[in-house]
Amino acid sequence: MDFKTDVLCIGAGYVGGPTMAVIADRCPHVKVTVVDVNAARIAAWNSDDLPIYEPGLDEVVRRARGRNLFFTTDVQAGIKAADIIFVSVNTPTKTFGEGAGRAADLQYWEKTAREILACADRDKIVVEKSTLPVRTAEAMERILNNNTRGLRFDVLSNPEFLAEGTAVADLENPDRVLVGSHETPEGLRARKAVVDIYTTWVPRERVIESNLWSSELTKLTANAFLAQRISSINSISALCERTEADVDQVAYAIGTDSRIGSRFLKASVGFGGSCFKKDILNLVYIAETYGLHEVAEYWESVVRMNEWQQTRFVRNMLANMFNTVAGKRIALLGFAFKADTGDTRESAAISVTRQLLADHARVVITDPKALDNARRDCAGFEGDLTFEPDPYRAAAGAHAIAVLTEWRLYKTLDYGRILDGMEKPAFIFDGRNILDHRTLFEMGFNVFPIGKRPLKHF
Ligand code: UDX
Ligand code: UDX
């Protein structure tokens, strides 16, 4: 079959995989190839057991795979054939050298740019899909266009705004798609080629065009604003616990102001995920680089508040369990950083587990999708730690349970049965405020929500 456009994506992760699957599904005229250096990951994309869990993703992949969606490890052939190359390799926070702990580690990006240059035999459009520090495109353009073969590379920015757990729905019906390019005739032509792909299914008015630097900065800013809302409401949750105000009531009431809006105001044990912390620290680093220390400090406090919320959660457990958890079995319900994903990157559960183990608790972790990742995250942890797929077995014999992920399943467990099997007094710490606290209290539990008065029998 003849395709109109040949698209390649380098990096078959949580972003690259679902994004390309939806593009292929919605654009039968576009051939989409996804490559990755990780052969096991590619094999999984080609199997019935996809490497990531996302509601609806199996069906999308099944419809397009083998028709116009291909997964392969042959990066070089992919680059040769492609008209448009999306780069979605990971850009973790640097762990070494200058900017360690804050700046983005761009080594995979640069390596990828050099590989594109080595394999290309005609002009290409290169699209940044990974979240990158502002002005990364400039460095990439220098590397790519510094060639003696007369090849031209147009570098574009097309950040991804999908959230995990709703990736397919977000891609199929996005609030907006953003495509940034240089505002030169060549840049605008390249921009149009990418815009044309999205407008196959996204209404034209939802496709926003901008210059390259605005596009790069928009992604960091969007994530910083979202995370800031969570840190803001979490800071208020601490105040609620002292003042008998109820954080859910406060959030609801402020959210009805159309200028504030109701979403992303759910107090929690703390935000996680691969993006929020990394992107804010990136913003902080860039601000510092330009000598904007107040700006850097302002955004850094969003991350600090999030870390404090996680620590506060464990301190609260300790304080209420008579200042000791040593030898006590504590069941953690949920390890994923949010519901409907198996992803555990930066999950608050990691820090909660570490802190409880440091206090010599016997920790048992349960989660419907994230146990394999949880095992990997906790590989180096010392202490009494077990993993149990069945929540009832996890809770059996526990002194306390703590809800760390808002899985729907945890709302409908038989808490009477759970209470029967627990040590008394039995404690529930609801790090997501998803349970019916009054009913649990009346059953006999001591209940500690976030940002609300605790309900206790002693
Ligand atoms: C990643 C980044 O973390 C994020 O900043 C960015 O916005 C999008 O890409 P994600 O898809 O969640 O997000 O990352 P990950 O699941 O780690 O996928 C990256 C993939 O790139 C991995 O499968 C990795 O094997 C692959 N990769 C990495 C390459 O194929 N080549 C490389 O040189 C480096
Ligand atoms: C986020 C952005 O939403 C998305 O646009 C971007 O592309 C990537 O980063 P993601 O990290 O996948 O997506 O999930 P998100 O739904 O934003 O949740 C992030 C974290 O915040 C989770 O741990 C979640 O539980 C927490 N959260 C979210 C809250 O604690 N309270 C809220 O009100 C909302």
XYZ file of C-alpha atoms and ligand atoms in Angstrom:
526
model
C 0.000 0.000 0.000
C 1.142 3.534 -0.788
C 1.152 5.912 2.155
C 1.030 9.702 1.864
C 3.414 10.353 4.718
C 5.991 8.238 6.505
C 6.207 9.007 10.220
C 8.791 7.600 12.595
C 8.800 7.818 16.376
C 11.989 7.166 18.297
C 11.124 5.996 21.815
C 8.286 3.522 22.448
C 7.470 4.584 26.018
C 4.376 5.880 27.801
C 4.293 8.880 25.450
C 5.585 7.556 22.116
C 3.623 4.286 22.109
C 0.075 5.549 22.721
C 0.567 8.762 20.695
C 1.709 6.906 17.615
C -0.963 4.223 18.022
C -3.680 6.904 17.952
C -2.087 8.751 14.998
C -1.990 5.468 13.047
C -5.532 4.581 14.039
C -6.897 7.978 12.988
C -4.725 8.467 9.859
C -4.809 5.355 7.666
C -2.954 7.365 4.982
C 0.075 7.767 7.261
C 2.571 4.970 7.824
C 3.707 5.057 11.446
C 6.800 3.211 12.616
C 7.842 3.190 16.261
C 11.423 2.255 17.134
C 13.166 1.740 20.432
C 16.596 0.527 21.525
C 14.875 -1.719 24.056
C 14.170 -4.967 22.142
C 12.024 -6.437 24.932
C 9.799 -3.354 24.855
C 9.363 -3.610 21.079
C 8.581 -7.331 21.361
C 5.909 -6.472 23.929
C 4.373 -3.844 21.618
C 4.171 -6.579 18.973
C 2.486 -9.031 21.352
C -0.931 -9.311 23.001
C 0.598 -8.138 26.258
C 1.494 -4.470 25.655
C 4.330 -3.018 27.763
C 2.094 -0.381 29.341
C -1.430 -0.488 30.695
C -3.796 2.191 29.385
C -7.570 1.807 29.147
C -8.579 1.387 25.484
C -5.029 1.078 24.165
C -5.248 -2.632 23.301
C -8.114 -2.017 20.857
C -6.380 0.941 19.176
C -3.158 -1.032 18.687
C -5.013 -4.103 17.476
C -6.846 -2.063 14.810
C -3.741 -0.363 13.390
C -0.833 -2.753 13.997
C 0.369 -4.447 10.820
C -1.837 -2.104 8.728
C -0.050 1.235 9.142
C 1.475 0.861 12.605
C 4.755 -0.986 13.012
C 7.048 -1.548 15.996
C 10.696 -2.388 15.316
C 14.212 -2.042 16.704
C 15.623 -1.079 13.298
C 16.256 2.588 14.067
C 18.447 3.185 11.015
C 15.978 1.881 8.443
C 13.253 3.831 10.202
C 15.202 7.094 9.948
C 15.986 6.527 6.253
C 12.360 5.977 5.313
C 10.820 8.761 7.413
C 9.547 12.168 6.284
C 8.724 13.249 9.844
C 10.605 11.963 12.899
C 9.046 12.365 16.342
C 11.584 12.018 19.131
C 10.112 10.724 22.368
C 13.120 9.390 24.218
C 13.385 9.968 27.925
C 14.875 13.149 29.352
C 15.369 12.344 33.034
C 16.699 14.769 35.613
C 20.483 14.805 35.598
C 21.999 12.749 38.383
C 25.561 13.942 37.868
C 27.688 17.015 37.226
C 26.486 20.570 36.617
C 22.744 20.934 37.281
C 22.501 17.494 38.950
C 19.090 17.010 40.550
C 17.508 19.765 38.462
C 18.599 20.086 34.838
C 17.396 17.663 32.171
C 19.779 14.952 31.061
C 19.821 15.450 27.308
C 22.293 12.728 26.423
C 19.651 10.456 24.807
C 18.283 13.375 22.845
C 21.663 14.364 21.524
C 22.580 10.761 20.723
C 19.313 10.462 18.824
C 19.995 13.669 16.877
C 23.396 12.339 15.850
C 21.881 9.043 14.799
C 19.302 10.860 12.659
C 22.121 12.793 11.026
C 24.178 9.652 10.377
C 21.325 7.727 8.742
C 19.422 10.431 6.853
C 19.877 10.674 3.101
C 17.307 13.420 2.485
C 15.732 16.382 4.299
C 13.686 15.568 7.389
C 11.318 17.202 9.815
C 12.357 16.426 13.387
C 9.699 16.891 16.060
C 10.450 17.220 19.770
C 7.855 15.144 21.586
C 9.914 14.715 24.738
C 9.584 17.545 27.232
C 12.732 19.574 26.934
C 14.290 22.681 28.382
C 13.543 25.830 26.458
C 15.884 26.358 23.502
C 16.841 22.694 23.183
C 15.635 22.849 19.591
C 18.390 25.340 18.907
C 21.092 22.902 19.998
C 19.483 20.122 18.005
C 19.299 22.272 14.908
C 22.983 23.087 15.204
C 23.939 19.428 15.431
C 21.653 18.389 12.591
C 22.259 21.251 10.180
C 25.993 21.253 10.678
C 26.436 18.702 7.878
C 28.372 18.816 4.655
C 25.848 16.802 2.663
C 23.481 19.707 2.066
C 20.734 18.069 4.135
C 18.163 20.303 5.788
C 16.464 19.498 9.079
C 13.539 21.505 10.406
C 13.183 21.078 14.157
C 9.669 21.504 15.564
C 8.198 21.308 19.033
C 4.961 19.375 19.549
C 4.682 18.698 23.273
C 2.395 15.968 24.514
C -0.266 16.823 27.097
C -1.758 13.357 27.612
C -2.180 12.161 31.173
C -1.538 8.545 32.017
C -4.617 6.452 32.689
C -6.575 8.554 30.177
C -3.965 8.623 27.408
C -6.179 7.260 24.639
C -9.117 9.546 25.454
C -6.763 12.549 25.766
C -5.184 11.780 22.391
C -8.472 11.128 20.624
C -10.116 14.252 22.003
C -7.404 16.671 23.128
C -8.115 20.090 24.664
C -5.469 21.346 22.292
C -2.525 20.285 20.170
C 0.437 22.642 20.108
C 2.885 22.843 17.232
C 5.782 25.285 17.426
C 8.265 26.078 14.694
C 10.464 28.855 13.396
C 8.364 31.443 11.665
C 10.391 31.240 8.437
C 8.923 29.907 5.147
C 10.686 26.542 5.718
C 9.605 26.386 9.375
C 6.005 27.192 8.473
C 5.995 24.521 5.746
C 7.269 21.923 8.202
C 4.719 23.093 10.757
C 1.916 22.607 8.240
C 2.997 19.017 7.570
C 2.617 18.195 11.286
C -0.592 20.216 11.697
C -2.093 18.311 8.740
C -1.612 15.002 10.554
C -3.498 16.170 13.646
C -6.324 17.938 11.815
C -7.276 14.571 10.317
C -9.229 14.063 13.557
C -8.681 17.115 15.795
C -10.885 20.185 15.092
C -8.757 22.898 13.476
C -9.483 25.453 16.188
C -7.928 23.173 18.787
C -4.593 23.103 16.985
C -2.505 25.983 18.298
C 0.521 27.228 16.399
C 3.354 29.180 17.972
C 7.015 29.910 17.741
C 9.426 27.206 18.884
C 10.356 28.710 22.216
C 6.758 29.394 23.255
C 5.907 25.798 22.491
C 8.788 24.414 24.544
C 8.015 26.726 27.462
C 4.277 26.007 27.318
C 4.798 22.366 28.189
C 6.863 23.170 31.273
C 4.451 25.917 32.295
C 1.351 23.731 31.892
C 2.799 21.029 34.126
C 4.071 23.587 36.649
C 0.597 25.185 36.888
C -1.135 21.823 37.299
C 1.305 20.693 39.985
C 1.044 24.084 41.707
C -2.713 23.622 42.128
C -2.127 20.311 43.895
C 0.562 21.742 46.169
C -1.703 24.696 46.914
C -4.642 22.542 47.975
C -2.321 20.191 49.866
C -0.931 23.126 51.820
C -4.509 24.052 52.717
C -5.197 20.421 53.725
C -2.677 20.779 56.549
C -4.460 23.881 57.742
C -7.835 22.115 57.527
C -6.610 19.333 59.791
C -5.857 21.952 62.473
C -8.949 24.078 62.088
C -11.798 21.597 61.570
C -12.351 22.884 58.063
C -12.853 20.157 55.450
C -10.521 20.380 52.449
C -12.996 18.755 50.045
C -15.620 21.331 51.010
C -13.125 24.160 50.575
C -11.966 22.775 47.203
C -15.539 22.398 46.002
C -16.478 25.887 47.067
C -13.461 27.613 45.531
C -13.764 25.459 42.392
C -17.217 26.839 41.614
C -15.555 30.184 40.889
C -15.208 29.951 37.144
C -11.916 31.805 37.331
C -10.496 29.023 39.505
C -12.295 25.978 38.083
C -12.933 22.683 39.809
C -10.290 20.337 38.431
C -6.910 19.470 39.937
C -7.958 20.510 43.409
C -8.005 17.067 44.993
C -5.898 16.980 48.138
C -3.745 13.874 48.269
C -0.707 12.211 49.763
C 1.228 14.087 47.066
C 1.546 14.159 43.303
C 3.757 11.726 41.442
C 4.360 10.768 37.834
C 7.309 11.131 35.534
C 6.606 14.737 34.567
C 5.584 17.155 37.310
C 8.681 17.143 39.487
C 11.083 16.814 36.572
C 9.495 19.628 34.586
C 9.311 22.010 37.535
C 12.948 21.371 38.399
C 13.746 22.049 34.791
C 11.920 25.351 34.968
C 13.781 26.161 38.185
C 17.101 25.402 36.532
C 16.352 27.540 33.500
C 15.223 30.441 35.689
C 18.423 30.192 37.706
C 20.505 30.043 34.559
C 19.061 33.421 33.594
C 19.650 34.806 37.109
C 15.933 34.853 37.951
C 16.339 33.546 41.492
C 12.916 34.661 42.751
C 11.240 32.853 39.871
C 13.280 29.724 40.599
C 12.440 29.826 44.296
C 8.762 30.367 43.622
C 8.427 27.211 41.528
C 10.773 25.146 43.639
C 8.407 25.616 46.581
C 5.788 23.589 44.658
C 8.106 20.568 44.782
C 9.053 21.228 48.413
C 5.404 21.369 49.456
C 4.825 18.031 47.700
C 7.703 16.386 49.536
C 6.478 17.816 52.835
C 2.986 16.430 52.211
C 4.404 12.914 51.774
C 6.502 13.220 54.932
C 3.565 14.712 56.827
C 1.391 11.743 55.857
C 3.812 9.268 57.442
C 4.391 11.470 60.505
C 0.659 11.555 60.990
C 0.499 7.749 60.851
C 3.241 7.508 63.436
C 1.764 10.111 65.764
C -1.637 8.450 65.750
C -0.346 4.910 66.145
C 1.091 5.800 69.548
C 4.398 7.066 68.117
C 5.624 3.680 66.985
C 5.058 1.461 63.988
C 7.975 -0.865 64.734
C 6.926 -4.456 64.110
C 3.419 -3.373 63.036
C 2.012 -4.668 59.774
C 0.879 -1.831 57.521
C -0.956 -2.523 54.267
C -0.514 0.036 51.500
C -3.487 -0.005 49.128
C -2.107 1.162 45.806
C 1.401 1.883 44.613
C 0.776 3.435 41.163
C 1.188 7.234 41.080
C -2.485 7.504 40.105
C -5.350 5.155 39.257
C -5.671 3.304 35.936
C -1.970 2.965 35.276
C 0.749 0.541 36.275
C 3.276 3.393 36.276
C 4.941 4.105 39.612
C 7.486 6.764 38.642
C 7.828 9.335 41.449
C 4.797 7.813 43.173
C 4.232 9.099 46.705
C 4.006 5.414 47.659
C 7.759 5.059 47.150
C 8.606 7.649 49.775
C 5.853 6.437 52.147
C 7.247 2.885 51.921
C 10.788 4.068 52.527
C 9.803 6.097 55.570
C 7.687 3.315 57.102
C 10.476 0.788 56.641
C 12.928 3.197 58.258
C 10.622 3.125 61.286
C 10.717 -0.687 61.203
C 7.126 -1.222 60.124
C 6.294 -4.487 58.329
C 5.010 -3.147 55.026
C 2.813 -5.051 52.583
C 2.062 -3.489 49.214
C -0.924 -4.319 47.061
C -1.922 -2.848 43.685
C -3.992 -4.224 40.785
C -1.528 -3.166 38.039
C 1.709 -1.851 39.527
C 3.190 -4.669 41.590
C 5.983 -5.470 39.103
C 7.080 -1.837 39.029
C 6.716 -1.613 42.822
C 9.068 -4.588 43.206
C 11.626 -2.826 41.012
C 11.281 0.496 42.857
C 11.775 -1.158 46.228
C 14.558 -3.532 45.160
C 17.185 -1.847 47.333
C 14.965 -1.191 50.362
C 15.940 -2.862 53.593
C 13.333 -4.191 55.976
C 10.255 -6.368 56.142
C 8.529 -5.735 52.819
C 6.108 -8.011 50.966
C 3.954 -7.741 47.846
C 0.448 -9.156 47.725
C -1.946 -8.897 44.775
C -5.025 -9.606 46.903
C -6.066 -6.573 49.021
C -7.868 -8.753 51.586
C -4.786 -10.860 52.189
C -2.668 -7.701 52.334
C -4.908 -6.265 55.065
C -5.129 -9.503 57.065
C -3.365 -9.096 60.390
C -2.525 -5.416 59.694
C -2.582 -2.701 62.340
C -3.229 -0.061 59.696
C -4.118 0.348 56.065
C -3.183 3.369 53.999
C -4.847 4.203 50.686
C -2.170 5.636 48.394
C -3.773 5.264 44.941
C -7.369 6.149 44.132
C -8.219 2.815 42.434
C -12.024 2.469 42.200
C -11.681 -1.062 43.528
C -10.667 0.238 46.950
C -13.965 2.057 47.358
C -15.957 -1.139 47.119
C -13.927 -3.543 49.253
C -15.768 -5.368 52.046
C -14.354 -3.310 54.916
C -16.331 -5.332 57.478
C -14.403 -8.406 56.425
C -11.150 -6.420 56.433
C -11.788 -5.059 59.935
C -12.453 -8.581 61.281
C -9.016 -9.703 60.146
C -7.094 -6.664 61.472
C -5.338 -5.977 64.761
C -7.241 -3.572 67.047
C -7.412 -0.648 67.284
C -7.616 -0.679 63.470
C -6.457 2.399 61.569
C -7.255 3.646 58.070
C -5.233 6.497 56.588
C -6.986 7.632 53.430
C -4.322 9.400 51.392
C -6.805 9.998 48.584
C -10.036 10.812 50.438
C -11.952 8.208 48.438
C -13.523 6.160 51.226
C -16.750 6.675 53.123
C -15.140 7.835 56.338
C -18.266 8.057 58.504
C -19.361 4.479 57.674
C -15.879 3.107 58.330
C -15.769 4.922 61.662
C -19.148 3.502 62.643
C -17.893 0.024 61.778
C -15.086 0.471 64.289
C -12.162 1.864 62.296
C -10.140 4.904 63.397
C -10.151 6.991 60.250
C -7.584 9.605 59.213
C -8.443 11.412 55.973
C -6.376 14.164 54.346
C -7.461 17.672 55.309
C -10.377 16.636 57.492
C -10.981 16.014 61.151
C -9.957 12.460 62.067
C -12.695 10.109 63.299
C -11.334 8.117 66.233
C -12.689 5.995 69.032
C -10.087 6.918 71.622
C 9.526 10.344 27.950
C 10.107 11.432 28.819
O 10.238 10.955 30.142
C 9.293 12.668 28.835
O 10.031 13.743 29.340
C 8.906 13.065 27.499
O 7.967 14.085 27.567
C 8.453 11.938 26.638
O 9.301 10.816 26.711
P 7.945 8.384 28.536
O 7.437 7.977 27.201
O 7.014 8.260 29.696
O 8.333 9.902 28.563
O 9.353 7.703 28.827
P 9.774 6.198 28.715
O 8.578 5.328 28.976
O 11.002 6.037 29.535
O 10.133 6.006 27.163
C 11.268 6.426 26.524
C 11.718 5.309 25.569
O 12.785 5.792 24.763
C 12.222 4.040 26.269
O 11.480 2.931 25.833
C 13.687 3.947 25.825
O 14.135 2.617 25.640
C 13.673 4.720 24.524
N 14.999 5.243 24.134
C 15.730 5.967 25.006
C 15.488 4.985 22.855
O 14.827 4.309 22.059
N 16.708 5.499 22.507
C 17.472 6.203 23.370
O 18.580 6.632 23.016
C 16.976 6.460 24.659
C 0.613 15.120 33.747
C -0.217 16.174 33.003
O -1.569 16.136 33.515
C -0.190 15.916 31.517
O -0.893 16.935 30.827
C 1.257 15.876 31.050
O 1.316 15.561 29.679
C 2.044 14.853 31.848
O 1.946 15.112 33.233
P 0.237 12.589 34.490
O 1.437 12.808 35.324
O 0.174 11.407 33.598
O -0.008 13.862 33.544
O -1.047 12.513 35.457
P -1.935 13.599 36.230
O -3.348 13.206 36.075
O -1.591 14.972 35.880
O -1.556 13.333 37.764
C -0.277 13.643 38.290
C -0.273 13.391 39.775
O -1.051 14.362 40.475
C -0.838 12.052 40.213
O -0.044 11.506 41.250
C -2.207 12.395 40.712
O -2.711 11.456 41.636
C -1.954 13.727 41.359
N -3.158 14.572 41.489
C -3.823 14.995 40.377
C -3.586 14.991 42.752
O -2.983 14.636 43.774
N -4.682 15.809 42.849
C -5.363 16.250 41.747
O -6.339 17.007 41.915
C -4.924 15.817 40.474
